[in-house]
Amino acid sequence: MEETRQFLLTYAQLGDLAATRRALVDGGLPQRARETRITIVKVIQQRLTRWTPPTWVYDDLATFAQDTYQPSLLTALLLHAVRQDTLLYDFVQHIIMPRWRSGEHTLVRADVQRFLDQAQPEHPEIDSWSHATREKLAGNMLSILRDYGLLRGREQKQIVEPTVPPPVADHLVRLLLAEGVSAEAVVEHPDWHIWLWEPRRIRAALTDLTRREAVS
């Protein structure tokens, strides 16, 4: 998390992704081994930039990174990490959100394995994966969601509702509108489920956004 924050703060200073990567690999991160710094930067770039977001997305994330008193960056990174990974997105939509709604908030690795079994018709590549590959993927999925605040715990994880500061909710609204989602459809969009939000909560956030825009 702190390495990601440093990546974004460096980007805010340099304004260029390639220059940011070089600066961090060349010593901008605290890790002593260059190979370790290369690996860390590669993982950060995969999570942040593989979908080639517009510049304003990076600018928003850099702004969130500057605020260490609010969970803005953590909540925004959860949003982007899940949106970029089809399996992770489906896991949130089909397993985590229904459990949250039902009041069942516990997850274990076996739940991910059952999800992978059920997901095979839509993701036929799963059928060719070895048991070791599936186990590693299950662990990675749960770790990402824990690192970004949607889960808590080690072996047995608890689903927890993230804190979403208004600027991060605004960020998602802008993302959806930029992707062609109509203003009327924003309230029903499943991306809100990444934060465990229901339409009532979404409408309140949209009303707040409209009010703040009117007085700005």
CSV table of C-alpha atoms in Angstrom, one decimal:
chain,number,residue,atom,x,y,z
A,1,MET,CA,0.0,0.0,0.0
A,2,GLU,CA,2.7,2.5,0.9
A,3,GLU,CA,4.7,1.6,-2.2
A,4,THR,CA,1.6,2.3,-4.3
A,5,ARG,CA,1.2,5.6,-2.5
A,6,GLN,CA,4.8,6.5,-3.3
A,7,PHE,CA,4.3,5.5,-6.9
A,8,LEU,CA,1.4,7.9,-7.2
A,9,LEU,CA,3.1,10.7,-5.3
A,10,THR,CA,6.1,10.4,-7.6
A,11,TYR,CA,3.8,10.4,-10.6
A,12,ALA,CA,2.3,13.6,-9.3
A,13,GLN,CA,5.7,15.2,-9.3
A,14,LEU,CA,7.0,13.9,-12.6
A,15,GLY,CA,3.7,13.6,-14.6
A,16,ASP,CA,5.0,10.6,-16.6
A,17,LEU,CA,4.6,6.9,-16.0
A,18,ALA,CA,7.9,5.8,-17.5
A,19,ALA,CA,9.8,8.4,-15.6
A,20,THR,CA,7.9,7.4,-12.4
A,21,ARG,CA,8.9,3.7,-12.9
A,22,ARG,CA,12.6,4.7,-13.5
A,23,ALA,CA,12.7,6.9,-10.4
A,24,LEU,CA,11.3,4.2,-8.1
A,25,VAL,CA,13.4,1.4,-9.6
A,26,ASP,CA,16.5,3.6,-9.3
A,27,GLY,CA,16.1,4.1,-5.6
A,28,GLY,CA,12.8,5.8,-4.9
A,29,LEU,CA,11.5,2.8,-2.9
A,30,PRO,CA,13.1,1.8,0.4
A,31,GLN,CA,13.8,-1.8,-0.6
A,32,ARG,CA,17.5,-2.4,-0.9
A,33,ALA,CA,17.6,-4.9,-3.7
A,34,ARG,CA,17.0,-3.5,-7.2
A,35,GLU,CA,15.2,-6.7,-8.3
A,36,THR,CA,12.8,-6.3,-5.5
A,37,ARG,CA,12.0,-2.7,-6.5
A,38,ILE,CA,11.5,-3.8,-10.1
A,39,THR,CA,9.0,-6.5,-9.0
A,40,ILE,CA,7.1,-4.1,-6.7
A,41,VAL,CA,6.8,-1.5,-9.5
A,42,LYS,CA,5.7,-4.2,-12.0
A,43,VAL,CA,2.9,-5.3,-9.6
A,44,ILE,CA,1.8,-1.7,-9.0
A,45,GLN,CA,1.7,-1.0,-12.7
A,46,GLN,CA,-0.3,-4.1,-13.4
A,47,ARG,CA,-2.9,-3.1,-10.9
A,48,LEU,CA,-3.1,0.5,-11.9
A,49,THR,CA,-2.3,0.9,-15.5
A,50,ARG,CA,-2.9,-2.2,-17.5
A,51,TRP,CA,-6.3,-0.9,-18.7
A,52,THR,CA,-4.6,2.4,-19.8
A,53,PRO,CA,-6.8,4.8,-17.9
A,54,PRO,CA,-7.1,8.4,-18.9
A,55,THR,CA,-4.9,11.0,-17.2
A,56,TRP,CA,-7.6,12.3,-14.9
A,57,VAL,CA,-7.8,8.9,-13.3
A,58,TYR,CA,-4.1,9.0,-12.4
A,59,ASP,CA,-4.5,12.6,-11.2
A,60,ASP,CA,-7.4,11.6,-8.9
A,61,LEU,CA,-5.4,8.7,-7.5
A,62,ALA,CA,-2.4,10.9,-6.9
A,63,THR,CA,-4.7,13.4,-5.1
A,64,PHE,CA,-6.1,10.5,-2.9
A,65,ALA,CA,-2.5,9.4,-2.2
A,66,GLN,CA,-1.7,12.9,-0.7
A,67,ASP,CA,-4.4,12.5,1.9
A,68,THR,CA,-3.1,10.2,4.6
A,69,TYR,CA,-6.0,11.0,7.0
A,70,GLN,CA,-8.8,9.5,4.9
A,71,PRO,CA,-9.0,6.0,3.4
A,72,SER,CA,-9.5,7.6,0.0
A,73,LEU,CA,-6.6,5.8,-1.8
A,74,LEU,CA,-7.4,2.4,-0.3
A,75,THR,CA,-11.0,2.6,-1.3
A,76,ALA,CA,-10.2,3.8,-4.8
A,77,LEU,CA,-7.6,1.1,-5.3
A,78,LEU,CA,-10.1,-1.5,-4.2
A,79,LEU,CA,-12.4,-0.2,-6.9
A,80,HIS,CA,-9.8,-0.3,-9.7
A,81,ALA,CA,-8.3,-3.7,-8.7
A,82,VAL,CA,-11.7,-5.4,-8.8
A,83,ARG,CA,-12.8,-3.6,-12.0
A,84,GLN,CA,-9.7,-4.8,-13.9
A,85,ASP,CA,-10.0,-8.5,-13.0
A,86,THR,CA,-13.0,-10.3,-14.4
A,87,LEU,CA,-12.8,-13.2,-12.0
A,88,LEU,CA,-12.4,-11.0,-9.0
A,89,TYR,CA,-15.2,-8.8,-10.2
A,90,ASP,CA,-17.5,-11.8,-10.6
A,91,PHE,CA,-16.5,-13.1,-7.2
A,92,VAL,CA,-17.5,-9.8,-5.6
A,93,GLN,CA,-20.8,-9.8,-7.5
A,94,HIS,CA,-21.8,-13.4,-7.1
A,95,ILE,CA,-20.3,-14.4,-3.7
A,96,ILE,CA,-19.4,-11.4,-1.6
A,97,MET,CA,-22.3,-9.1,-2.2
A,98,PRO,CA,-25.0,-11.8,-1.8
A,99,ARG,CA,-23.4,-12.9,1.5
A,100,TRP,CA,-23.3,-9.4,2.7
A,101,ARG,CA,-26.9,-8.9,1.9
A,102,SER,CA,-27.8,-12.2,3.7
A,103,GLY,CA,-25.9,-11.2,6.8
A,104,GLU,CA,-23.3,-14.0,6.3
A,105,HIS,CA,-20.0,-12.2,6.4
A,106,THR,CA,-17.4,-15.1,6.7
A,107,LEU,CA,-15.3,-16.3,3.8
A,108,VAL,CA,-12.7,-19.1,3.6
A,109,ARG,CA,-10.5,-20.2,0.7
A,110,ALA,CA,-12.9,-23.1,-0.1
A,111,ASP,CA,-15.5,-20.5,-1.0
A,112,VAL,CA,-13.3,-19.3,-3.8
A,113,GLN,CA,-12.8,-22.9,-5.0
A,114,ARG,CA,-16.5,-23.4,-5.2
A,115,PHE,CA,-16.9,-20.1,-7.0
A,116,LEU,CA,-14.3,-21.3,-9.6
A,117,ASP,CA,-16.2,-24.5,-10.1
A,118,GLN,CA,-19.4,-22.5,-10.7
A,119,ALA,CA,-17.6,-20.0,-13.0
A,120,GLN,CA,-16.3,-22.6,-15.5
A,121,PRO,CA,-19.1,-22.2,-18.0
A,122,GLU,CA,-18.2,-18.5,-18.4
A,123,HIS,CA,-14.5,-19.0,-17.9
A,124,PRO,CA,-13.6,-22.2,-19.6
A,125,GLU,CA,-9.9,-21.7,-19.0
A,126,ILE,CA,-10.5,-22.7,-15.4
A,127,ASP,CA,-10.9,-26.3,-16.5
A,128,SER,CA,-7.3,-26.5,-17.6
A,129,TRP,CA,-5.8,-25.1,-14.4
A,130,SER,CA,-4.0,-27.4,-12.0
A,131,HIS,CA,-5.0,-27.7,-8.3
A,132,ALA,CA,-1.9,-25.7,-7.4
A,133,THR,CA,-2.8,-22.9,-9.8
A,134,ARG,CA,-6.3,-22.7,-8.4
A,135,GLU,CA,-5.0,-22.6,-4.8
A,136,LYS,CA,-2.6,-19.8,-5.7
A,137,LEU,CA,-5.3,-17.8,-7.4
A,138,ALA,CA,-7.7,-18.3,-4.5
A,139,GLY,CA,-5.1,-17.0,-2.1
A,140,ASN,CA,-4.3,-14.1,-4.3
A,141,MET,CA,-7.9,-13.1,-4.7
A,142,LEU,CA,-8.5,-13.1,-1.0
A,143,SER,CA,-5.3,-11.2,-0.3
A,144,ILE,CA,-6.1,-8.4,-2.8
A,145,LEU,CA,-9.5,-7.9,-1.2
A,146,ARG,CA,-8.0,-8.0,2.3
A,147,ASP,CA,-5.2,-5.6,1.3
A,148,TYR,CA,-7.7,-3.1,-0.1
A,149,GLY,CA,-10.1,-3.3,2.9
A,150,LEU,CA,-13.0,-5.4,1.7
A,151,LEU,CA,-12.0,-8.4,3.9
A,152,ARG,CA,-10.4,-8.7,7.3
A,153,GLY,CA,-8.6,-11.6,8.9
A,154,ARG,CA,-6.2,-14.4,7.9
A,155,GLU,CA,-7.5,-18.0,7.5
A,156,GLN,CA,-11.1,-17.1,8.1
A,157,LYS,CA,-11.9,-13.7,6.6
A,158,GLN,CA,-14.7,-11.3,7.4
A,159,ILE,CA,-16.4,-9.1,4.9
A,160,VAL,CA,-16.3,-5.5,6.0
A,161,GLU,CA,-17.9,-2.4,4.5
A,162,PRO,CA,-15.3,0.1,3.2
A,163,THR,CA,-15.3,3.7,4.2
A,164,VAL,CA,-15.9,5.7,1.0
A,165,PRO,CA,-15.1,9.4,1.2
A,166,PRO,CA,-17.3,11.6,-1.1
A,167,PRO,CA,-14.5,12.3,-3.6
A,168,VAL,CA,-14.0,8.6,-4.2
A,169,ALA,CA,-17.7,8.1,-4.9
A,170,ASP,CA,-17.5,11.1,-7.3
A,171,HIS,CA,-14.6,9.3,-9.0
A,172,LEU,CA,-16.7,6.3,-9.7
A,173,VAL,CA,-19.6,8.4,-11.0
A,174,ARG,CA,-17.2,10.1,-13.4
A,175,LEU,CA,-15.7,6.7,-14.5
A,176,LEU,CA,-19.2,5.4,-15.3
A,177,LEU,CA,-20.3,8.4,-17.2
A,178,ALA,CA,-17.0,8.4,-19.2
A,179,GLU,CA,-17.6,4.8,-20.1
A,180,GLY,CA,-21.0,5.7,-21.6
A,181,VAL,CA,-23.3,4.7,-18.7
A,182,SER,CA,-26.3,7.1,-18.7
A,183,ALA,CA,-26.9,9.3,-15.7
A,184,GLU,CA,-30.1,7.4,-15.0
A,185,ALA,CA,-28.3,4.0,-15.1
A,186,VAL,CA,-25.5,5.0,-12.7
A,187,VAL,CA,-27.5,4.3,-9.6
A,188,GLU,CA,-28.1,0.7,-10.6
A,189,HIS,CA,-24.6,-0.1,-11.9
A,190,PRO,CA,-23.0,-3.2,-10.3
A,191,ASP,CA,-19.7,-1.4,-9.8
A,192,TRP,CA,-21.2,0.0,-6.6
A,193,HIS,CA,-21.3,-3.5,-5.2
A,194,ILE,CA,-17.5,-3.4,-4.9
A,195,TRP,CA,-18.1,-1.2,-1.8
A,196,LEU,CA,-21.2,-3.2,-0.8
A,197,TRP,CA,-23.5,-0.2,-1.6
A,198,GLU,CA,-27.2,-0.6,-2.3
A,199,PRO,CA,-29.3,1.8,-4.5
A,200,ARG,CA,-30.5,3.8,-1.5
A,201,ARG,CA,-26.9,4.6,-0.4
A,202,ILE,CA,-26.0,5.4,-4.0
A,203,ARG,CA,-28.9,7.8,-4.4
A,204,ALA,CA,-27.8,9.6,-1.3
A,205,ALA,CA,-24.2,9.9,-2.6
A,206,LEU,CA,-25.5,11.2,-6.0
A,207,THR,CA,-27.8,13.8,-4.2
A,208,ASP,CA,-24.8,14.9,-2.2
A,209,LEU,CA,-22.7,15.3,-5.3
A,210,THR,CA,-25.4,17.3,-7.0
A,211,ARG,CA,-25.6,19.6,-4.0
A,212,ARG,CA,-21.9,20.1,-3.8
A,213,GLU,CA,-21.7,20.9,-7.5
A,214,ALA,CA,-24.5,23.5,-7.2
A,215,VAL,CA,-22.6,25.4,-4.5
A,216,SER,CA,-19.2,25.2,-6.0
